[in-house]
mmCIF file of C-alpha atoms and ligand atoms in Angstrom:
data_model
loop_
_atom_site.group_PDB
_atom_site.id
_atom_site.type_symbol
_atom_site.label_atom_id
_atom_site.label_comp_id
_atom_site.label_asym_id
_atom_site.label_seq_id
_atom_site.Cartn_x
_atom_site.Cartn_y
_atom_site.Cartn_z
ATOM 1 C CA UNK I 1 0.000 0.000 0.000
ATOM 2 C CA UNK I 2 1.230 3.455 -0.866
ATOM 3 C CA UNK I 3 2.297 5.803 1.904
ATOM 4 C CA UNK I 4 -0.154 8.505 2.951
ATOM 5 C CA UNK I 5 2.548 11.095 2.600
ATOM 6 C CA UNK I 6 2.000 10.908 -1.162
ATOM 7 C CA UNK I 7 0.526 14.015 -2.704
ATOM 8 C CA UNK I 8 -2.567 12.339 -4.174
ATOM 9 C CA UNK I 9 -3.988 11.957 -0.669
ATOM 10 C CA UNK I 10 -4.188 15.723 -0.322
ATOM 11 C CA UNK I 11 -7.338 15.477 -2.469
ATOM 12 C CA UNK I 12 -9.187 13.346 0.097
ATOM 13 C CA UNK I 13 -12.311 14.919 1.596
ATOM 14 C CA UNK I 14 -14.815 13.700 4.165
ATOM 15 C CA UNK I 15 -18.500 13.064 3.361
ATOM 16 C CA UNK I 16 -20.526 15.676 5.267
ATOM 17 C CA UNK I 17 -23.847 13.952 4.574
ATOM 18 C CA UNK I 18 -22.614 10.744 6.192
ATOM 19 C CA UNK I 19 -21.278 12.683 9.183
ATOM 20 C CA UNK I 20 -24.543 14.654 9.525
ATOM 21 C CA UNK I 21 -26.556 11.422 9.419
ATOM 22 C CA UNK I 22 -24.512 9.962 12.236
ATOM 23 C CA UNK I 23 -24.813 13.166 14.279
ATOM 24 C CA UNK I 24 -28.608 13.070 13.847
ATOM 25 C CA UNK I 25 -28.867 9.372 14.700
ATOM 26 C CA UNK I 26 -26.855 9.812 17.873
ATOM 27 C CA UNK I 27 -28.810 12.962 18.789
ATOM 28 C CA UNK I 28 -32.068 10.992 18.550
ATOM 29 C CA UNK I 29 -30.972 9.111 21.675
ATOM 30 C CA UNK I 30 -32.024 11.165 24.666
ATOM 31 C CA UNK I 31 -33.550 13.763 22.331
ATOM 32 C CA UNK I 32 -35.158 16.670 24.168
ATOM 33 C CA UNK I 33 -38.622 16.970 22.692
ATOM 34 C CA UNK I 34 -39.260 19.987 20.550
ATOM 35 C CA UNK I 35 -35.544 20.828 20.279
ATOM 36 C CA UNK I 36 -32.455 19.697 18.399
ATOM 37 C CA UNK I 37 -30.693 18.937 21.660
ATOM 38 C CA UNK I 38 -30.227 15.904 23.839
ATOM 39 C CA UNK I 39 -29.868 14.735 27.411
ATOM 40 C CA UNK I 40 -27.382 11.912 27.877
ATOM 41 C CA UNK I 41 -25.880 12.457 31.298
ATOM 42 C CA UNK I 42 -22.905 10.158 31.907
ATOM 43 C CA UNK I 43 -23.647 6.503 32.650
ATOM 44 C CA UNK I 44 -27.428 6.846 32.350
ATOM 45 C CA UNK I 45 -29.528 4.536 30.159
ATOM 46 C CA UNK I 46 -29.377 7.175 27.427
ATOM 47 C CA UNK I 47 -25.577 7.286 27.632
ATOM 48 C CA UNK I 48 -25.514 3.478 27.350
ATOM 49 C CA UNK I 49 -27.731 3.582 24.254
ATOM 50 C CA UNK I 50 -25.497 6.245 22.687
ATOM 51 C CA UNK I 51 -22.388 4.214 23.521
ATOM 52 C CA UNK I 52 -23.888 1.047 22.018
ATOM 53 C CA UNK I 53 -24.650 2.890 18.777
ATOM 54 C CA UNK I 54 -21.137 4.328 18.455
ATOM 55 C CA UNK I 55 -19.495 1.008 19.367
ATOM 56 C CA UNK I 56 -21.607 -0.691 16.672
ATOM 57 C CA UNK I 57 -20.387 1.868 14.162
ATOM 58 C CA UNK I 58 -16.813 1.197 15.267
ATOM 59 C CA UNK I 59 -17.330 -2.531 14.686
ATOM 60 C CA UNK I 60 -18.952 -1.864 11.296
ATOM 61 C CA UNK I 61 -15.809 0.046 10.299
ATOM 62 C CA UNK I 62 -13.646 -2.895 11.352
ATOM 63 C CA UNK I 63 -12.017 -1.055 14.241
ATOM 64 C CA UNK I 64 -10.536 -3.007 17.116
ATOM 65 C CA UNK I 65 -12.573 -1.826 20.092
ATOM 66 C CA UNK I 66 -11.280 -1.753 23.661
ATOM 67 C CA UNK I 67 -13.060 -0.604 26.830
ATOM 68 C CA UNK I 68 -11.181 0.222 29.996
ATOM 69 C CA UNK I 69 -12.183 0.166 33.653
ATOM 70 C CA UNK I 70 -13.623 3.704 33.629
ATOM 71 C CA UNK I 71 -15.593 2.986 30.447
ATOM 72 C CA UNK I 72 -13.426 4.859 27.955
ATOM 73 C CA UNK I 73 -13.855 3.309 24.503
ATOM 74 C CA UNK I 74 -11.061 3.290 21.899
ATOM 75 C CA UNK I 75 -11.521 2.026 18.330
ATOM 76 C CA UNK I 76 -8.270 1.446 16.458
ATOM 77 C CA UNK I 77 -7.652 1.193 12.725
ATOM 78 C CA UNK I 78 -4.460 -0.717 11.924
ATOM 79 C CA UNK I 79 -1.707 1.173 10.143
ATOM 80 C CA UNK I 80 0.949 -0.138 7.795
ATOM 81 C CA UNK I 81 3.215 -0.193 10.825
ATOM 82 C CA UNK I 82 2.625 -1.071 14.459
ATOM 83 C CA UNK I 83 3.175 1.456 17.240
ATOM 84 C CA UNK I 84 1.223 4.115 19.067
ATOM 85 C CA UNK I 85 -1.724 5.492 17.075
ATOM 86 C CA UNK I 86 -2.562 9.012 16.090
ATOM 87 C CA UNK I 87 -5.650 9.381 18.249
ATOM 88 C CA UNK I 88 -8.635 11.652 17.954
ATOM 89 C CA UNK I 89 -11.841 11.712 19.931
ATOM 90 C CA UNK I 90 -13.893 13.465 22.534
ATOM 91 C CA UNK I 91 -17.016 12.488 24.516
ATOM 92 C CA UNK I 92 -20.626 11.516 23.873
ATOM 93 C CA UNK I 93 -22.083 12.286 27.288
ATOM 94 C CA UNK I 94 -23.971 15.586 27.435
ATOM 95 C CA UNK I 95 -25.249 17.979 30.059
ATOM 96 C CA UNK I 96 -28.954 17.578 30.855
ATOM 97 C CA UNK I 97 -29.833 20.352 28.418
ATOM 98 C CA UNK I 98 -27.145 19.632 25.841
ATOM 99 C CA UNK I 99 -26.654 20.227 22.156
ATOM 100 C CA UNK I 100 -25.933 17.548 19.561
ATOM 101 C CA UNK I 101 -22.422 18.732 18.674
ATOM 102 C CA UNK I 102 -20.573 19.212 21.988
ATOM 103 C CA UNK I 103 -18.246 16.200 22.168
ATOM 104 C CA UNK I 104 -20.252 14.124 19.725
ATOM 105 C CA UNK I 105 -18.664 15.943 16.798
ATOM 106 C CA UNK I 106 -15.150 14.976 17.879
ATOM 107 C CA UNK I 107 -16.057 11.297 18.066
ATOM 108 C CA UNK I 108 -18.173 11.056 14.923
ATOM 109 C CA UNK I 109 -15.694 13.201 12.961
ATOM 110 C CA UNK I 110 -13.117 10.561 13.913
ATOM 111 C CA UNK I 111 -15.332 7.790 12.518
ATOM 112 C CA UNK I 112 -15.827 9.899 9.394
ATOM 113 C CA UNK I 113 -12.050 10.203 8.969
ATOM 114 C CA UNK I 114 -11.741 6.416 9.247
ATOM 115 C CA UNK I 115 -14.557 5.778 6.787
ATOM 116 C CA UNK I 116 -13.111 8.294 4.325
ATOM 117 C CA UNK I 117 -9.775 6.455 4.397
ATOM 118 C CA UNK I 118 -11.389 3.012 4.141
ATOM 119 C CA UNK I 119 -13.493 4.132 1.172
ATOM 120 C CA UNK I 120 -10.399 5.521 -0.555
ATOM 121 C CA UNK I 121 -8.408 2.366 0.224
ATOM 122 C CA UNK I 122 -5.832 4.298 2.218
ATOM 123 C CA UNK I 123 -3.895 2.632 5.030
ATOM 124 C CA UNK I 124 -1.945 5.232 7.019
ATOM 125 C CA UNK I 125 1.585 4.420 8.102
ATOM 126 C CA UNK I 126 0.670 4.709 11.768
ATOM 127 C CA UNK I 127 -2.507 3.264 13.283
ATOM 128 C CA UNK I 128 -5.355 5.721 13.846
ATOM 129 C CA UNK I 129 -7.604 5.596 16.897
ATOM 130 C CA UNK I 130 -10.963 7.170 17.727
ATOM 131 C CA UNK I 131 -11.800 7.463 21.421
ATOM 132 C CA UNK I 132 -14.745 8.528 23.487
ATOM 133 C CA UNK I 133 -14.034 9.264 27.111
ATOM 134 C CA UNK I 134 -16.421 8.751 30.012
ATOM 135 C CA UNK I 135 -18.117 11.651 31.800
ATOM 136 C CA UNK I 136 -16.370 14.556 30.131
ATOM 137 C CA UNK I 137 -19.125 16.872 31.263
ATOM 138 C CA UNK I 138 -18.821 16.109 34.954
ATOM 139 C CA UNK I 139 -22.391 17.362 35.244
ATOM 140 C CA UNK I 140 -23.547 14.160 36.959
ATOM 141 C CA UNK I 141 -20.235 12.951 38.388
ATOM 142 C CA UNK I 142 -17.641 15.686 39.046
ATOM 143 C CA UNK I 143 -14.893 16.335 38.079
ATOM 144 C CA UNK I 144 -15.301 17.003 34.370
ATOM 145 C CA UNK I 145 -12.993 15.080 32.008
ATOM 146 C CA UNK I 146 -13.136 12.173 34.472
ATOM 147 C CA UNK I 147 -12.524 9.390 31.920
ATOM 148 C CA UNK I 148 -9.589 11.076 30.234
ATOM 149 C CA UNK I 149 -8.154 12.074 33.632
ATOM 150 C CA UNK I 150 -8.088 8.399 34.631
ATOM 151 C CA UNK I 151 -6.790 7.410 31.168
ATOM 152 C CA UNK I 152 -3.700 9.578 31.658
ATOM 153 C CA UNK I 153 -3.136 8.415 35.246
ATOM 154 C CA UNK I 154 -4.285 11.693 36.845
ATOM 155 C CA UNK I 155 -6.688 9.850 39.164
ATOM 156 C CA UNK I 156 -6.589 6.266 40.401
ATOM 157 C CA UNK I 157 -9.347 4.062 38.986
ATOM 158 C CA UNK I 158 -10.551 3.079 42.474
ATOM 159 C CA UNK I 159 -10.977 6.718 43.443
ATOM 160 C CA UNK I 160 -12.939 7.441 40.263
ATOM 161 C CA UNK I 161 -15.206 4.416 40.697
ATOM 162 C CA UNK I 162 -16.061 5.667 44.192
ATOM 163 C CA UNK I 163 -17.330 9.101 43.076
ATOM 164 C CA UNK I 164 -20.927 9.856 44.052
ATOM 165 C CA UNK I 165 -23.077 11.773 41.591
ATOM 166 C CA UNK I 166 -25.630 14.535 42.105
ATOM 167 C CA UNK I 167 -28.345 11.851 42.239
ATOM 168 C CA UNK I 168 -26.507 9.702 44.805
ATOM 169 C CA UNK I 169 -25.424 7.076 42.246
ATOM 170 C CA UNK I 170 -21.833 5.803 42.213
ATOM 171 C CA UNK I 171 -19.611 5.716 39.115
ATOM 172 C CA UNK I 172 -18.518 2.098 39.616
ATOM 173 C CA UNK I 173 -22.040 0.772 40.127
ATOM 174 C CA UNK I 174 -23.375 2.701 37.139
ATOM 175 C CA UNK I 175 -20.547 1.486 34.877
ATOM 176 C CA UNK I 176 -21.363 -2.100 35.844
ATOM 177 C CA UNK I 177 -25.073 -1.542 35.418
ATOM 178 C CA UNK I 178 -24.676 -0.292 31.823
ATOM 179 C CA UNK I 179 -22.026 -2.911 31.008
ATOM 180 C CA UNK I 180 -19.120 -0.537 30.330
ATOM 181 C CA UNK I 181 -16.758 -1.616 33.117
ATOM 182 C CA UNK I 182 -14.127 -2.905 30.720
ATOM 183 C CA UNK I 183 -10.762 -4.482 31.293
ATOM 184 C CA UNK I 184 -8.343 -2.586 29.040
ATOM 185 C CA UNK I 185 -5.353 -1.441 31.120
ATOM 186 C CA UNK I 186 -5.272 1.891 32.949
ATOM 187 C CA UNK I 187 -3.546 4.264 32.694
ATOM 188 C CA UNK I 188 -4.074 3.862 28.955
ATOM 189 C CA UNK I 189 -1.221 3.673 26.479
ATOM 190 C CA UNK I 190 0.014 7.076 25.330
ATOM 191 C CA UNK I 191 -0.866 7.751 21.681
ATOM 192 C CA UNK I 192 1.656 9.199 19.212
ATOM 193 C CA UNK I 193 -0.436 12.392 19.220
ATOM 194 C CA UNK I 194 -3.981 13.458 20.073
ATOM 195 C CA UNK I 195 -6.210 15.839 18.090
ATOM 196 C CA UNK I 196 -9.755 16.765 19.157
ATOM 197 C CA UNK I 197 -12.182 18.580 16.919
ATOM 198 C CA UNK I 198 -14.910 20.373 18.881
ATOM 199 C CA UNK I 199 -17.416 23.147 18.448
ATOM 200 C CA UNK I 200 -16.068 26.364 19.953
ATOM 201 C CA UNK I 201 -19.046 26.789 22.299
ATOM 202 C CA UNK I 202 -18.322 30.508 22.379
ATOM 203 C CA UNK I 203 -18.766 33.517 20.081
ATOM 204 C CA UNK I 204 -15.226 34.327 18.909
ATOM 205 C CA UNK I 205 -15.001 32.520 15.548
ATOM 206 C CA UNK I 206 -18.453 33.658 14.462
ATOM 207 C CA UNK I 207 -17.835 37.270 15.438
ATOM 208 C CA UNK I 208 -14.470 37.285 13.666
ATOM 209 C CA UNK I 209 -15.913 35.443 10.654
ATOM 210 C CA UNK I 210 -13.245 32.725 10.914
ATOM 211 C CA UNK I 211 -13.930 29.072 10.031
ATOM 212 C CA UNK I 212 -11.283 27.222 12.063
ATOM 213 C CA UNK I 213 -9.766 27.766 15.487
ATOM 214 C CA UNK I 214 -6.305 26.293 16.060
ATOM 215 C CA UNK I 215 -6.595 25.855 19.821
ATOM 216 C CA UNK I 216 -3.396 26.666 21.701
ATOM 217 C CA UNK I 217 -4.545 26.383 25.303
ATOM 218 C CA UNK I 218 -7.367 25.608 27.715
ATOM 219 C CA UNK I 219 -8.130 27.860 30.641
ATOM 220 C CA UNK I 220 -7.854 26.685 34.248
ATOM 221 C CA UNK I 221 -11.014 25.359 35.915
ATOM 222 C CA UNK I 222 -12.003 25.566 39.580
ATOM 223 C CA UNK I 223 -15.268 23.964 40.738
ATOM 224 C CA UNK I 224 -16.344 24.025 44.383
ATOM 225 C CA UNK I 225 -19.546 22.864 46.053
ATOM 226 C CA UNK I 226 -20.543 24.942 49.059
ATOM 227 C CA UNK I 227 -23.062 23.936 51.716
ATOM 228 C CA UNK I 228 -24.224 26.725 54.022
ATOM 229 C CA UNK I 229 -26.056 25.697 57.190
ATOM 230 C CA UNK I 230 -28.150 28.077 59.326
ATOM 231 C CA UNK I 231 -31.314 28.107 61.387
ATOM 232 C CA UNK I 232 -34.526 27.100 59.682
ATOM 233 C CA UNK I 233 -37.445 29.145 60.962
ATOM 234 C CA UNK I 234 -40.821 30.750 60.209
ATOM 235 C CA UNK I 235 -40.624 33.283 57.377
ATOM 236 C CA UNK I 236 -43.304 35.476 58.902
ATOM 237 C CA UNK I 237 -42.322 35.573 62.554
ATOM 238 C CA UNK I 238 -38.522 35.668 62.502
ATOM 239 C CA UNK I 239 -37.224 39.268 62.613
ATOM 240 C CA UNK I 240 -34.545 39.986 60.016
ATOM 241 C CA UNK I 241 -32.007 40.805 62.732
ATOM 242 C CA UNK I 242 -32.385 37.344 64.263
ATOM 243 C CA UNK I 243 -32.024 35.275 61.092
ATOM 244 C CA UNK I 244 -29.344 32.770 60.267
ATOM 245 C CA UNK I 245 -30.324 32.452 56.639
ATOM 246 C CA UNK I 246 -28.206 30.195 54.382
ATOM 247 C CA UNK I 247 -30.273 31.336 51.397
ATOM 248 C CA UNK I 248 -29.048 34.867 51.926
ATOM 249 C CA UNK I 249 -25.412 33.743 52.206
ATOM 250 C CA UNK I 250 -25.653 31.651 49.029
ATOM 251 C CA UNK I 251 -27.289 34.355 46.937
ATOM 252 C CA UNK I 252 -24.968 37.073 48.258
ATOM 253 C CA UNK I 253 -22.031 34.847 47.265
ATOM 254 C CA UNK I 254 -23.531 34.356 43.800
ATOM 255 C CA UNK I 255 -23.846 38.117 43.374
ATOM 256 C CA UNK I 256 -20.303 38.627 44.638
ATOM 257 C CA UNK I 257 -19.008 36.057 42.122
ATOM 258 C CA UNK I 258 -20.386 38.179 39.287
ATOM 259 C CA UNK I 259 -18.891 41.375 40.705
ATOM 260 C CA UNK I 260 -15.544 39.669 41.242
ATOM 261 C CA UNK I 261 -15.349 38.415 37.650
ATOM 262 C CA UNK I 262 -16.251 41.867 36.344
ATOM 263 C CA UNK I 263 -13.592 43.473 38.521
ATOM 264 C CA UNK I 264 -10.853 40.994 37.566
ATOM 265 C CA UNK I 265 -11.867 41.470 33.943
ATOM 266 C CA UNK I 266 -11.715 39.256 30.868
ATOM 267 C CA UNK I 267 -10.979 36.318 30.685
ATOM 268 C CA UNK I 268 -12.080 35.713 34.300
ATOM 269 C CA UNK I 269 -15.512 34.090 34.413
ATOM 270 C CA UNK I 270 -17.611 33.018 37.398
ATOM 271 C CA UNK I 271 -20.811 30.978 37.431
ATOM 272 C CA UNK I 272 -23.175 29.723 40.103
ATOM 273 C CA UNK I 273 -24.849 26.996 38.042
ATOM 274 C CA UNK I 274 -26.529 24.846 40.676
ATOM 275 C CA UNK I 275 -28.281 25.990 43.839
ATOM 276 C CA UNK I 276 -30.606 24.075 46.124
ATOM 277 C CA UNK I 277 -32.390 25.213 49.257
ATOM 278 C CA UNK I 278 -33.726 22.888 51.923
ATOM 279 C CA UNK I 279 -36.640 22.545 52.514
ATOM 280 C CA UNK I 280 -37.229 24.933 49.556
ATOM 281 C CA UNK I 281 -40.606 26.269 50.664
ATOM 282 C CA UNK I 282 -42.082 29.751 50.304
ATOM 283 C CA UNK I 283 -42.601 30.399 54.006
ATOM 284 C CA UNK I 284 -39.562 28.727 55.540
ATOM 285 C CA UNK I 285 -36.173 30.350 56.151
ATOM 286 C CA UNK I 286 -33.987 27.575 54.709
ATOM 287 C CA UNK I 287 -32.016 25.276 56.959
ATOM 288 C CA UNK I 288 -29.437 24.708 54.290
ATOM 289 C CA UNK I 289 -28.316 26.000 50.905
ATOM 290 C CA UNK I 290 -26.006 24.092 48.602
ATOM 291 C CA UNK I 291 -24.522 25.713 45.522
ATOM 292 C CA UNK I 292 -21.651 25.330 43.087
ATOM 293 C CA UNK I 293 -19.152 27.954 41.998
ATOM 294 C CA UNK I 294 -17.294 27.577 38.670
ATOM 295 C CA UNK I 295 -14.309 29.932 38.271
ATOM 296 C CA UNK I 296 -12.088 29.914 35.163
ATOM 297 C CA UNK I 297 -9.151 31.886 33.832
ATOM 298 C CA UNK I 298 -6.285 31.351 31.396
ATOM 299 C CA UNK I 299 -3.960 32.837 34.033
ATOM 300 C CA UNK I 300 -3.347 30.535 37.002
ATOM 301 C CA UNK I 301 -2.348 33.395 39.319
ATOM 302 C CA UNK I 302 -5.500 35.382 38.642
ATOM 303 C CA UNK I 303 -7.571 32.224 39.025
ATOM 304 C CA UNK I 304 -6.000 31.674 42.446
ATOM 305 C CA UNK I 305 -6.774 35.277 43.369
ATOM 306 C CA UNK I 306 -10.417 34.759 42.351
ATOM 307 C CA UNK I 307 -10.568 31.606 44.494
ATOM 308 C CA UNK I 308 -9.050 33.407 47.487
ATOM 309 C CA UNK I 309 -11.304 36.434 47.271
ATOM 310 C CA UNK I 310 -14.439 34.339 46.806
ATOM 311 C CA UNK I 311 -13.528 32.169 49.809
ATOM 312 C CA UNK I 312 -12.866 35.261 51.948
ATOM 313 C CA UNK I 313 -16.211 36.828 51.040
ATOM 314 C CA UNK I 314 -18.060 33.585 51.671
ATOM 315 C CA UNK I 315 -16.481 33.050 55.100
ATOM 316 C CA UNK I 316 -17.133 36.642 56.201
ATOM 317 C CA UNK I 317 -20.743 36.644 54.996
ATOM 318 C CA UNK I 318 -21.497 33.288 56.610
ATOM 319 C CA UNK I 319 -19.961 34.411 59.879
ATOM 320 C CA UNK I 320 -21.882 37.670 60.067
ATOM 321 C CA UNK I 321 -25.123 35.758 59.322
ATOM 322 C CA UNK I 322 -24.367 33.150 62.010
ATOM 323 C CA UNK I 323 -24.131 30.333 59.459
ATOM 324 C CA UNK I 324 -21.494 27.664 58.949
ATOM 325 C CA UNK I 325 -20.015 26.586 55.631
ATOM 326 C CA UNK I 326 -18.596 23.378 54.275
ATOM 327 C CA UNK I 327 -16.763 23.307 50.933
ATOM 328 C CA UNK I 328 -15.820 20.423 48.640
ATOM 329 C CA UNK I 329 -13.524 20.841 45.654
ATOM 330 C CA UNK I 330 -15.245 19.164 42.715
ATOM 331 C CA UNK I 331 -12.646 19.930 40.041
ATOM 332 C CA UNK I 332 -9.375 21.861 39.867
ATOM 333 C CA UNK I 333 -7.285 21.894 36.728
ATOM 334 C CA UNK I 334 -4.579 24.422 35.906
ATOM 335 C CA UNK I 335 -4.482 26.101 32.491
ATOM 336 C CA UNK I 336 -3.001 23.847 29.805
ATOM 337 C CA UNK I 337 -0.793 24.789 26.856
ATOM 338 C CA UNK I 338 -1.034 22.536 23.815
ATOM 339 C CA UNK I 339 1.982 21.401 21.797
ATOM 340 C CA UNK I 340 2.999 24.306 19.512
ATOM 341 C CA UNK I 341 4.105 21.879 16.794
ATOM 342 C CA UNK I 342 0.666 20.215 16.628
ATOM 343 C CA UNK I 343 -1.034 23.620 16.781
ATOM 344 C CA UNK I 344 1.127 24.660 13.801
ATOM 345 C CA UNK I 345 0.081 21.539 11.882
ATOM 346 C CA UNK I 346 -3.609 22.298 12.549
ATOM 347 C CA UNK I 347 -3.090 25.925 11.524
ATOM 348 C CA UNK I 348 -1.150 25.033 8.365
ATOM 349 C CA UNK I 349 -3.638 22.302 7.429
ATOM 350 C CA UNK I 350 -6.564 24.719 7.705
ATOM 351 C CA UNK I 351 -4.726 27.237 5.529
ATOM 352 C CA UNK I 352 -3.786 24.655 2.929
ATOM 353 C CA UNK I 353 -7.452 23.598 2.721
ATOM 354 C CA UNK I 354 -8.361 27.222 2.046
ATOM 355 C CA UNK I 355 -10.023 28.001 5.361
ATOM 356 C CA UNK I 356 -9.640 31.123 7.463
ATOM 357 C CA UNK I 357 -7.994 30.143 10.742
ATOM 358 C CA UNK I 358 -6.886 31.773 13.964
ATOM 359 C CA UNK I 359 -5.039 30.621 17.054
ATOM 360 C CA UNK I 360 -7.153 30.844 20.199
ATOM 361 C CA UNK I 361 -7.616 29.552 23.759
ATOM 362 C CA UNK I 362 -10.506 27.311 24.809
ATOM 363 C CA UNK I 363 -12.954 28.528 27.414
ATOM 364 C CA UNK I 364 -14.475 25.080 27.910
ATOM 365 C CA UNK I 365 -12.799 22.037 29.396
ATOM 366 C CA UNK I 366 -11.886 19.209 27.014
ATOM 367 C CA UNK I 367 -10.484 15.688 27.070
ATOM 368 C CA UNK I 368 -7.577 17.042 25.009
ATOM 369 C CA UNK I 369 -6.375 18.972 28.062
ATOM 370 C CA UNK I 370 -5.875 15.653 29.856
ATOM 371 C CA UNK I 371 -4.311 13.910 26.855
ATOM 372 C CA UNK I 372 -1.824 16.799 26.647
ATOM 373 C CA UNK I 373 -0.208 15.341 29.784
ATOM 374 C CA UNK I 374 0.927 12.221 27.903
ATOM 375 C CA UNK I 375 1.344 13.108 24.226
ATOM 376 C CA UNK I 376 1.619 16.052 21.810
ATOM 377 C CA UNK I 377 -1.909 17.433 21.578
ATOM 378 C CA UNK I 378 -3.959 20.196 19.990
ATOM 379 C CA UNK I 379 -7.561 20.951 19.062
ATOM 380 C CA UNK I 380 -9.564 22.144 16.072
ATOM 381 C CA UNK I 381 -12.515 24.474 16.770
ATOM 382 C CA UNK I 382 -15.475 25.116 14.497
ATOM 383 C CA UNK I 383 -17.823 28.111 14.968
ATOM 384 C CA UNK I 384 -20.887 27.946 17.223
ATOM 385 C CA UNK I 385 -23.846 29.993 15.986
ATOM 386 C CA UNK I 386 -24.539 32.820 18.461
ATOM 387 C CA UNK I 387 -21.829 31.290 20.680
ATOM 388 C CA UNK I 388 -24.513 29.064 22.253
ATOM 389 C CA UNK I 389 -23.634 25.742 23.908
ATOM 390 C CA UNK I 390 -24.737 23.600 26.862
ATOM 391 C CA UNK I 391 -28.138 24.424 25.408
ATOM 392 C CA UNK I 392 -30.302 22.427 22.944
ATOM 393 C CA UNK I 393 -30.096 25.422 20.584
ATOM 394 C CA UNK I 394 -26.366 24.740 19.999
ATOM 395 C CA UNK I 395 -25.733 24.798 16.235
ATOM 396 C CA UNK I 396 -22.839 24.612 13.796
ATOM 397 C CA UNK I 397 -23.484 24.716 10.044
ATOM 398 C CA UNK I 398 -22.764 21.642 7.906
ATOM 399 C CA UNK I 399 -20.187 23.691 5.965
ATOM 400 C CA UNK I 400 -18.261 24.442 9.144
ATOM 401 C CA UNK I 401 -18.546 20.837 10.387
ATOM 402 C CA UNK I 402 -17.184 19.708 7.024
ATOM 403 C CA UNK I 403 -14.291 22.177 7.196
ATOM 404 C CA UNK I 404 -13.364 21.125 10.750
ATOM 405 C CA UNK I 405 -13.530 17.427 9.922
ATOM 406 C CA UNK I 406 -11.392 17.878 6.811
ATOM 407 C CA UNK I 407 -8.830 19.706 8.960
ATOM 408 C CA UNK I 408 -8.940 16.758 11.365
ATOM 409 C CA UNK I 409 -8.515 14.285 8.487
ATOM 410 C CA UNK I 410 -5.448 16.003 7.065
ATOM 411 C CA UNK I 411 -3.914 16.781 10.434
ATOM 412 C CA UNK I 412 -4.175 13.089 11.316
ATOM 413 C CA UNK I 413 -2.768 12.049 7.928
ATOM 414 C CA UNK I 414 0.186 14.388 8.369
ATOM 415 C CA UNK I 415 0.903 13.028 11.842
ATOM 416 C CA UNK I 416 0.417 9.424 10.722
ATOM 417 C CA UNK I 417 2.939 9.867 7.940
ATOM 418 C CA UNK I 418 5.706 11.377 10.118
HETATM 419 C C1 LIG J 1 -16.892 20.836 30.402
HETATM 420 O O1 LIG J 1 -17.204 20.541 29.279
HETATM 421 C C2 LIG J 1 -16.871 22.203 30.827
HETATM 422 O O2 LIG J 1 -16.133 23.007 30.231
HETATM 423 O O3 LIG J 1 -17.618 22.532 31.738
HETATM 424 MN MN1 LIG J 2 -17.352 18.999 25.122
HETATM 425 MN MN1 LIG J 3 -19.845 20.265 27.360
#
């Protein structure tokens, strides 16, 4: 078989209709009625059904499929030579109100690359692999990027299996229940390189009218769960001066988080995305409030400052209200720089395919940021209409999906031929 480095392969292009069909078929699982979006929280029945579909596609394409102990699935296409594969991939779990592209694109684009090569009769010099990692979202089982974190040895398998989700379920039990507690070794073998194509999930590419983002870095992520405990009492009879109101502390902290992010300035962001009061009744001063705080920045020092100032405000507000606080770190990852050489290949590939391209950081977390610990890694971004994501309205045009997947194809071919 001829080597992929030969010029004729530069004409290869993916089939966008085939990719769009797969995206639609996967999105039908856990579809949110009346929308284009889907709900496949990690390790739920919907996640299992999505996994089964993608694994079937992997088998149909003749890939060798392995499943490890945290449920990461890797499908490998043999190369002319043995050795570590050029790997791509992402995740197929979604948030509860997710779009059809977040994560799913990176996995199905990988299958599209494989099918394009099989159809053209091309066997790359190095093996190629397509992976989907468990619980990238972390929405049910924090931290995010859990599967890829375990893959790279950043968390012991036993610790990961013991994580309790927001619904009280445990990772290990759920993996067993859906039949994805595999036996492939962990940490997983380091690939030759890793490339993840993903929708941007933000507004930059669309605003700048650019088709491809060559992602250079991922910002640091800090997730904390806070439980504030006070004195539950009658809402009508308890004078304001005598209250120990955890609801007040939680909402004051949420307001402070916004002010803090505004003061620190771009790219600092702060989000209170989950908040629960107990007993959550109109006429009861709550006994307890639990909320999450998500802080992110590309600059580790500023991120640490945001963490410190938020913690100081929270402690002072709780104390003056007579409440106590308990905090649990759900996720903490420092900013990650991708491999400049792989970023250059992505950038050059996009240019050679005639697409506008710009280097940029990622605001969202991605499996690629974990893979960057063990192999040269970079990402390809495609535009998100109106910058909307983690929302069923998430949308990327077929033309942009096609462009991103062709950049993935040729980036992988370049790496496989090295
Ligand atoms: C994970 O996808 C995140 O960025 O929250
Ligand atoms: Mn994602
Ligand atoms: Mn996501």
